[in-house]
Structures are given as structure tokens and as C-alpha cells.
């Protein structure tokens, strides 16, 4: 038996509890991992609270990522004792996830933990940092460099946004952070933001084309914010879109794309090919020593995850939440 978070839905309604289950209750997979750390992402918070239909089958262990040590393997790629990590692939939605002391998954969903990153540091980065790095690599693949000008980050105090600000700064970019949290200006400045704007400047309906301000952007907000960002990107610039905190809609026009040559780059972190995952984590390992993690991550227990999920959805959590599943 081992400890986990479990989400149930039956005639009594939707509920999440911290409980114990047997390995036989796990999903199918050819690698059994002793989980050391997981995280609390926006999608995890939706799953735990039931605020959105994230979970596809019940009961379910939430948790879209984890780090740990291989306990049993039927794969030639991983052996007992290997340190591994996982992000996405429907884990925590339709396959038992990482907010548990054990997880059984398919070997091709795992990648080896980079040697310079500990399991705790890996989940301090988590899907949020991994997604932020995918965004930045996509911008660079599209030709964006630090000399091109300022890069905007929306939702800057969230998990993805915090990492985008930090990583862009470490890579030499001048970063403009957009946030609705005036009390978090020092936090964003410490991460590396050189300028901070109020999210209200971007969240209301805008014009098809607006003043050219930024060379590129990382957007985790969507809706009117993403439309206004696209309308304000300089000629030939690019926007990496990875979230929908404001909404799934995109009330925009084609004007920025056909008149300014702006590129809108969709970033999926869930089903990303392994080569892209390895490249992103390699870059993260190079850029983020342990000292960089301490200002972003808070470590909590499994039991605390339920309350923390509501706080995250209410915007009461800044930065990253790491879950020590063995605490």
C-alpha cells in the first residue's frame, strides 16, 4: 500500500482525498517508479477541485508530472535505480498520475533525469519550466534573438510566466512582465524583468493592429490578451502561446500576420516528441543551478495539495508549488 491523492466522482458527487491504495490499482505500464516529487500545476488544480472536466476516468490520481527512481522495469531503456522524470502524456488525466508515492507508466513517456538536476530541482522546474523553455526555443527557432528587442511575458507571476521571465533574462533578453499583482513587482524584478506593465493594458478588447512594442512574447493567458499581444508585436516578430488563463477564445484579426509578418507559435507540452523534451531539459540543466530554484518553488505535502489547489485557482499562489509525496 502507498499514499496518494485520489479523485472520485459518483452519485455522491466529486471529491478528492488523500488515501492509500495498492499497486494493483495503478494504470498499466512497463516501468514502476518510486515517486519522490510531483508538482501542482494549473491543470492539476482544476482536476483536484473539479472546476473543469480535466479527468477522463474515475477514480484518478492527479499530477501531470513527477520525478523519481525506477523501482521495476520491463524496458531495455531504463533499469532499477535510474533517476527519471515525466511531463504530460495524459498522466493525471486518463492515466494515474504523479501525486502519489508510486506511478506505473510507459517507458517512452519517461526521460532520464539530467545529471546536474536533482529530483527536487526537476519538479521545482516541472511542466511549468519545461513549457517555458519550449516557448523560448520556439521563438529562437523562429529567429528571435536578444538584439531584436524586448520580449513580453504575460501571466508573469504564474508558474510558466515566472520561468519565462527568469529563463529569458538568463539568456540575455530584455523582459517585460505583464501582471495584475501590483504587490509582486519586487518578485518579478528579482526574476529578471526590466519592465512591468499592468495586465489591464492587454486584457480588454483592442484594435486589429496596435503600436509595435515587442520583438516577441510568451503568452499563457489567451483570449483578448493574446489578441492584443499579437497586434502589438513588431514586424517579423513571434508569439509563443501556451495557455488559456483568460480564456480559450482568440478574438483577433489576421492583420498582424499578413501585414506585419507576425508568427503565432502554438506550444504543446503534453505530447511533445522525446527529442524536443530532451533538448528542453538539457537547456534547463545548463541555465538553472539549484540556487535559481529557491526563489521560485515552495514545497508542500500531499495533504496540503488539496487546499493549495483552490489557492492556485484563486490566484493566491506565486511561482511554483512542489509536492513532496513522502512528507
Coordinates of C-alpha atoms in Angstrom, one line a residue:
X1 CA 0.0 0.0 0.0
X2 CA 1.1 3.5 -0.7
X3 CA -0.2 7.1 -0.2
X4 CA -1.7 9.1 -3.0
X5 CA -4.3 11.8 -3.8
X6 CA -7.4 10.2 -5.4
X7 CA -10.2 12.0 -7.2
X8 CA -13.6 10.2 -7.2
X9 CA -16.9 11.0 -8.9
X10 CA -20.0 9.0 -8.1
X11 CA -23.7 9.5 -7.0
X12 CA -22.4 11.4 -4.0
X13 CA -20.6 14.0 -6.2
X14 CA -17.0 15.0 -6.9
X15 CA -14.4 14.7 -4.1
X16 CA -10.6 14.5 -3.6
X17 CA -8.9 12.8 -0.7
X18 CA -5.5 11.7 0.5
X19 CA -5.7 7.9 0.8
X20 CA -3.8 4.7 0.4
X21 CA -4.1 2.2 -2.5
X22 CA -2.3 -0.9 -3.7
X23 CA -0.1 -1.2 -6.8
X24 CA -2.8 -3.3 -8.5
X25 CA -4.9 -0.1 -8.7
X26 CA -2.4 1.7 -10.8
X27 CA -2.7 2.1 -14.6
X28 CA -0.9 -0.2 -16.9
X29 CA 2.8 0.4 -17.8
X30 CA 6.1 -1.3 -18.2
X31 CA 8.0 0.9 -15.7
X32 CA 7.2 1.3 -12.0
X33 CA 8.6 4.5 -10.4
X34 CA 9.1 5.4 -6.8
X35 CA 7.9 9.0 -7.0
X36 CA 9.9 11.4 -5.0
X37 CA 8.4 14.7 -6.0
X38 CA 5.5 16.0 -8.1
X39 CA 4.1 19.5 -8.6
X40 CA 0.9 21.4 -8.5
X41 CA 0.1 22.9 -11.9
X42 CA -3.0 24.8 -13.1
X43 CA -4.3 21.7 -14.7
X44 CA -3.7 19.7 -11.5
X45 CA -5.7 22.3 -9.6
X46 CA -8.6 22.0 -12.0
X47 CA -8.5 18.2 -11.6
X48 CA -8.3 18.3 -7.8
X49 CA -11.1 20.9 -7.4
X50 CA -13.3 19.6 -10.2
X51 CA -13.6 23.2 -11.6
X52 CA -13.1 21.8 -15.1
X53 CA -13.5 18.3 -16.7
X54 CA -9.8 17.6 -16.8
X55 CA -10.1 14.0 -15.6
X56 CA -11.3 11.5 -18.2
X57 CA -12.0 8.4 -15.9
X58 CA -12.5 7.8 -12.2
X59 CA -11.0 7.2 -9.7
X60 CA -7.9 9.0 -10.8
X61 CA -4.6 10.1 -9.3
X62 CA -3.9 13.6 -10.5
X63 CA -0.5 15.0 -11.2
X64 CA 0.8 15.7 -14.7
X65 CA 4.4 15.4 -13.9
X66 CA 6.8 13.7 -11.4
X67 CA 10.4 12.8 -10.7
X68 CA 11.6 9.6 -9.1
X69 CA 13.6 6.4 -9.1
X70 CA 12.9 3.3 -11.2
X71 CA 11.7 0.5 -8.9
X72 CA 10.9 -2.1 -11.5
X73 CA 11.4 -2.1 -15.3
X74 CA 10.4 -4.3 -18.2
X75 CA 12.0 -1.9 -20.6
X76 CA 15.5 -2.1 -22.0
X77 CA 15.9 1.6 -21.8
X78 CA 15.6 2.0 -18.0
X79 CA 16.9 -0.1 -15.2
X80 CA 16.2 -0.2 -11.5
X81 CA 17.8 2.8 -9.7
X82 CA 17.7 5.1 -12.7
X83 CA 16.5 8.6 -11.9
X84 CA 13.7 9.7 -14.3
X85 CA 11.2 12.4 -14.9
X86 CA 7.9 12.7 -16.7
X87 CA 5.8 15.6 -18.1
X88 CA 2.4 15.1 -19.7
X89 CA 1.2 12.2 -22.0
X90 CA -2.2 12.3 -20.3
X91 CA -0.8 11.3 -16.9
X92 CA -3.1 12.7 -14.2
X93 CA -6.0 12.9 -16.7
X94 CA -6.6 9.5 -18.2
X95 CA -3.6 7.6 -16.7
X96 CA -2.8 7.5 -12.9
X97 CA -0.5 10.5 -12.2
X98 CA 2.3 11.7 -10.1
X99 CA 0.6 12.9 -6.9
X100 CA 1.4 9.5 -5.3
X101 CA 4.3 7.6 -3.9
X102 CA 4.3 5.3 -6.9
X103 CA 3.5 5.5 -10.6
X104 CA 3.4 2.9 -13.3
X105 CA 3.9 4.4 -16.8
X106 CA 5.1 3.5 -20.3
X107 CA 8.8 3.8 -20.8
X108 CA 8.6 6.0 -23.8
X109 CA 6.9 8.7 -21.7
X110 CA 10.0 8.9 -19.4
X111 CA 13.3 10.7 -19.9
X112 CA 16.5 10.3 -17.9
X113 CA 16.9 13.0 -15.3
X114 CA 19.8 15.2 -16.4
X115 CA 22.8 14.6 -14.1
X116 CA 23.1 18.1 -12.9
X117 CA 19.5 18.3 -11.7
X118 CA 18.2 16.6 -8.6
X119 CA 14.7 15.1 -8.4
X120 CA 13.6 18.1 -6.2
X121 CA 15.1 20.6 -8.6
X122 CA 13.4 18.8 -11.6
X123 CA 10.0 19.3 -10.0
X124 CA 10.9 22.9 -9.0
X125 CA 11.1 23.4 -12.7
X126 CA 8.4 20.9 -13.6
X127 CA 6.0 21.2 -16.5
X128 CA 5.9 25.0 -16.0
X129 CA 9.6 25.5 -16.6
X130 CA 9.7 22.8 -19.3
X131 CA 6.8 24.6 -21.1
X132 CA 8.5 28.0 -20.7
X133 CA 11.7 26.6 -22.3
X134 CA 9.7 25.0 -25.2
X135 CA 8.3 28.5 -25.8
X136 CA 11.7 30.2 -25.8
X137 CA 13.3 27.5 -28.0
X138 CA 10.4 28.0 -30.5
X139 CA 11.0 31.8 -30.5
X140 CA 14.7 31.2 -31.2
X141 CA 13.9 28.7 -33.9
X142 CA 11.8 31.5 -35.4
X143 CA 14.8 33.8 -35.5
X144 CA 14.3 35.8 -32.3
X145 CA 17.5 36.9 -30.6
X146 CA 18.2 39.3 -27.7
X147 CA 19.3 42.1 -30.0
X148 CA 15.8 42.2 -31.7
X149 CA 14.3 44.0 -28.7
X150 CA 12.1 43.4 -25.7
X151 CA 10.2 40.2 -25.1
X152 CA 6.8 40.3 -23.3
X153 CA 5.7 37.7 -20.8
X154 CA 2.0 37.6 -19.9
X155 CA 0.8 35.9 -16.7
X156 CA 4.2 36.6 -15.4
X157 CA 3.7 35.6 -11.7
X158 CA 2.3 32.2 -12.7
X159 CA 4.4 29.0 -13.0
X160 CA 5.1 29.3 -16.7
X161 CA 5.4 33.1 -16.6
X162 CA 7.8 33.1 -13.7
X163 CA 10.1 30.7 -15.5
X164 CA 9.8 32.5 -18.8
X165 CA 10.9 35.7 -17.2
X166 CA 13.8 34.0 -15.4
X167 CA 15.0 32.0 -18.4
X168 CA 14.7 34.8 -20.9
X169 CA 16.7 37.1 -18.5
X170 CA 19.4 34.4 -18.1
X171 CA 19.6 34.1 -21.8
X172 CA 20.3 37.8 -22.3
X173 CA 16.8 39.1 -23.2
X174 CA 15.2 42.3 -22.0
X175 CA 12.0 41.1 -20.4
X176 CA 8.7 43.0 -20.0
X177 CA 6.4 41.3 -17.4
X178 CA 2.6 41.7 -17.5
X179 CA 0.8 41.0 -14.2
X180 CA -2.3 42.0 -12.3
X181 CA -0.5 41.7 -9.0
X182 CA 1.0 45.1 -8.1
X183 CA 2.5 43.6 -4.9
X184 CA 4.6 41.2 -6.9
X185 CA 6.8 43.8 -8.7
X186 CA 9.8 43.0 -6.5
X187 CA 9.3 39.3 -7.2
X188 CA 9.4 39.9 -10.9
X189 CA 12.3 42.3 -10.8
X190 CA 14.3 39.7 -8.8
X191 CA 13.5 37.1 -11.5
X192 CA 15.0 39.5 -14.1
X193 CA 12.1 41.6 -15.5
X194 CA 13.4 45.0 -16.6
X195 CA 9.9 46.5 -17.0
X196 CA 6.5 45.6 -15.6
X197 CA 3.1 46.5 -17.0
X198 CA -0.5 46.1 -15.7
X199 CA -2.3 43.2 -17.4
X200 CA -5.3 45.5 -17.7
X201 CA -3.4 47.2 -20.6
X202 CA -3.9 44.0 -22.6
X203 CA -7.0 42.2 -21.2
X204 CA -9.8 44.3 -22.8
X205 CA -10.9 44.2 -26.4
X206 CA -8.4 46.0 -28.6
X207 CA -7.7 47.0 -32.2
X208 CA -6.7 44.7 -35.1
X209 CA -3.3 46.5 -35.2
X210 CA -1.7 48.4 -32.3
X211 CA 1.6 50.2 -31.7
X212 CA 4.6 47.9 -32.3
X213 CA 6.2 47.4 -28.9
X214 CA 7.8 44.0 -28.5
X215 CA 10.0 41.7 -30.6
X216 CA 8.3 38.6 -29.3
X217 CA 6.2 37.3 -26.5
X218 CA 5.4 34.3 -24.3
X219 CA 1.7 34.1 -23.6
X220 CA -0.1 31.8 -21.1
X221 CA -3.3 33.8 -20.9
X222 CA -5.1 33.6 -24.3
X223 CA -8.3 35.4 -25.3
X224 CA -8.2 39.2 -25.6
X225 CA -4.7 39.3 -24.1
X226 CA -3.2 37.1 -26.8
X227 CA -5.1 39.0 -29.5
X228 CA -3.7 42.3 -28.2
X229 CA -0.2 40.9 -27.8
X230 CA -0.2 39.7 -31.5
X231 CA -1.4 43.2 -32.5
X232 CA 1.5 44.8 -30.7
X233 CA 4.4 42.7 -31.9
X234 CA 7.0 44.3 -34.1
X235 CA 7.3 43.4 -37.8
X236 CA 8.6 39.9 -38.2
X237 CA 8.2 39.0 -34.5
X238 CA 6.7 35.9 -33.0
X239 CA 4.4 34.9 -30.1
X240 CA 4.6 31.5 -28.4
X241 CA 1.2 30.7 -27.0
X242 CA 0.9 28.0 -24.3
X243 CA -2.0 28.8 -22.0
X244 CA -5.6 30.0 -21.6
X245 CA -5.9 31.6 -18.2
X246 CA -8.2 34.3 -19.5
X247 CA -10.0 32.1 -22.0
X248 CA -9.8 29.6 -24.9
X249 CA -11.1 32.1 -27.4
X250 CA -8.9 34.3 -29.7
X251 CA -10.9 37.4 -30.7
X252 CA -8.2 38.6 -33.2
X253 CA -7.9 39.5 -36.8
X254 CA -5.4 38.3 -39.4
X255 CA -3.9 41.8 -39.7
X256 CA -0.7 41.2 -37.6
X257 CA 0.0 38.0 -39.5
X258 CA -0.4 39.3 -43.1
X259 CA 0.6 43.0 -42.6
X260 CA 3.5 42.6 -40.1
X261 CA 4.5 39.0 -40.8
X262 CA 4.0 38.1 -37.1
X263 CA 4.2 34.3 -36.3
X264 CA 1.9 32.7 -33.8
X265 CA 3.6 29.6 -32.4
X266 CA 1.4 27.0 -30.6
X267 CA 3.3 25.2 -27.8
X268 CA 2.0 21.8 -26.7
X269 CA 3.9 20.3 -23.8
X270 CA 1.8 17.2 -23.3
X271 CA 2.5 15.1 -26.4
X272 CA 5.9 16.7 -27.4
X273 CA 8.3 14.3 -29.1
X274 CA 11.1 12.9 -26.9
X275 CA 13.9 14.7 -28.8
X276 CA 12.2 18.1 -28.0
X277 CA 11.8 17.1 -24.4
X278 CA 15.5 16.1 -24.0
X279 CA 16.6 19.4 -25.7
X280 CA 14.5 21.5 -23.4
X281 CA 15.6 19.8 -20.3
X282 CA 19.3 19.9 -21.4
X283 CA 19.0 23.7 -21.8
X284 CA 17.2 24.0 -18.4
X285 CA 20.0 22.0 -16.8
X286 CA 22.6 24.4 -18.3
X287 CA 20.7 27.5 -17.2
X288 CA 19.2 26.8 -13.8
X289 CA 21.6 25.8 -11.0
X290 CA 20.0 24.9 -7.6
X291 CA 20.3 28.5 -6.4
X292 CA 17.9 29.7 -9.1
X293 CA 15.1 27.3 -7.9
X294 CA 15.0 28.6 -4.3
X295 CA 13.2 31.9 -5.2
X296 CA 10.5 30.2 -7.3
X297 CA 9.4 27.0 -5.5
X298 CA 7.5 26.2 -2.3
X299 CA 7.5 22.6 -1.1
X300 CA 4.3 21.1 0.4
X301 CA 2.9 17.7 1.4
X302 CA 0.3 15.6 -0.4
X303 CA -2.3 16.5 2.2
X304 CA -1.6 20.2 1.7
X305 CA -2.2 19.9 -2.1
X306 CA -5.9 19.9 -1.8
X307 CA -6.1 23.3 -0.1
X308 CA -3.3 24.6 -2.3
X309 CA -5.2 23.7 -5.4
X310 CA -8.0 26.2 -4.5
X311 CA -5.5 28.9 -3.7
X312 CA -3.8 28.4 -7.0
X313 CA -7.0 28.8 -9.0
X314 CA -7.8 31.9 -6.9
X315 CA -4.5 33.5 -7.8
X316 CA -3.2 33.3 -4.3
X317 CA 0.0 31.4 -5.1
X318 CA 3.1 32.9 -6.7
X319 CA 5.6 30.9 -8.6
X320 CA 5.9 27.1 -8.2
X321 CA 4.5 24.5 -5.8
X322 CA 6.5 21.3 -5.4
X323 CA 4.8 18.3 -3.7
X324 CA 7.0 16.1 -1.6
X325 CA 4.8 12.9 -1.8
X326 CA 6.7 11.3 1.0
X327 CA 6.4 14.1 3.5

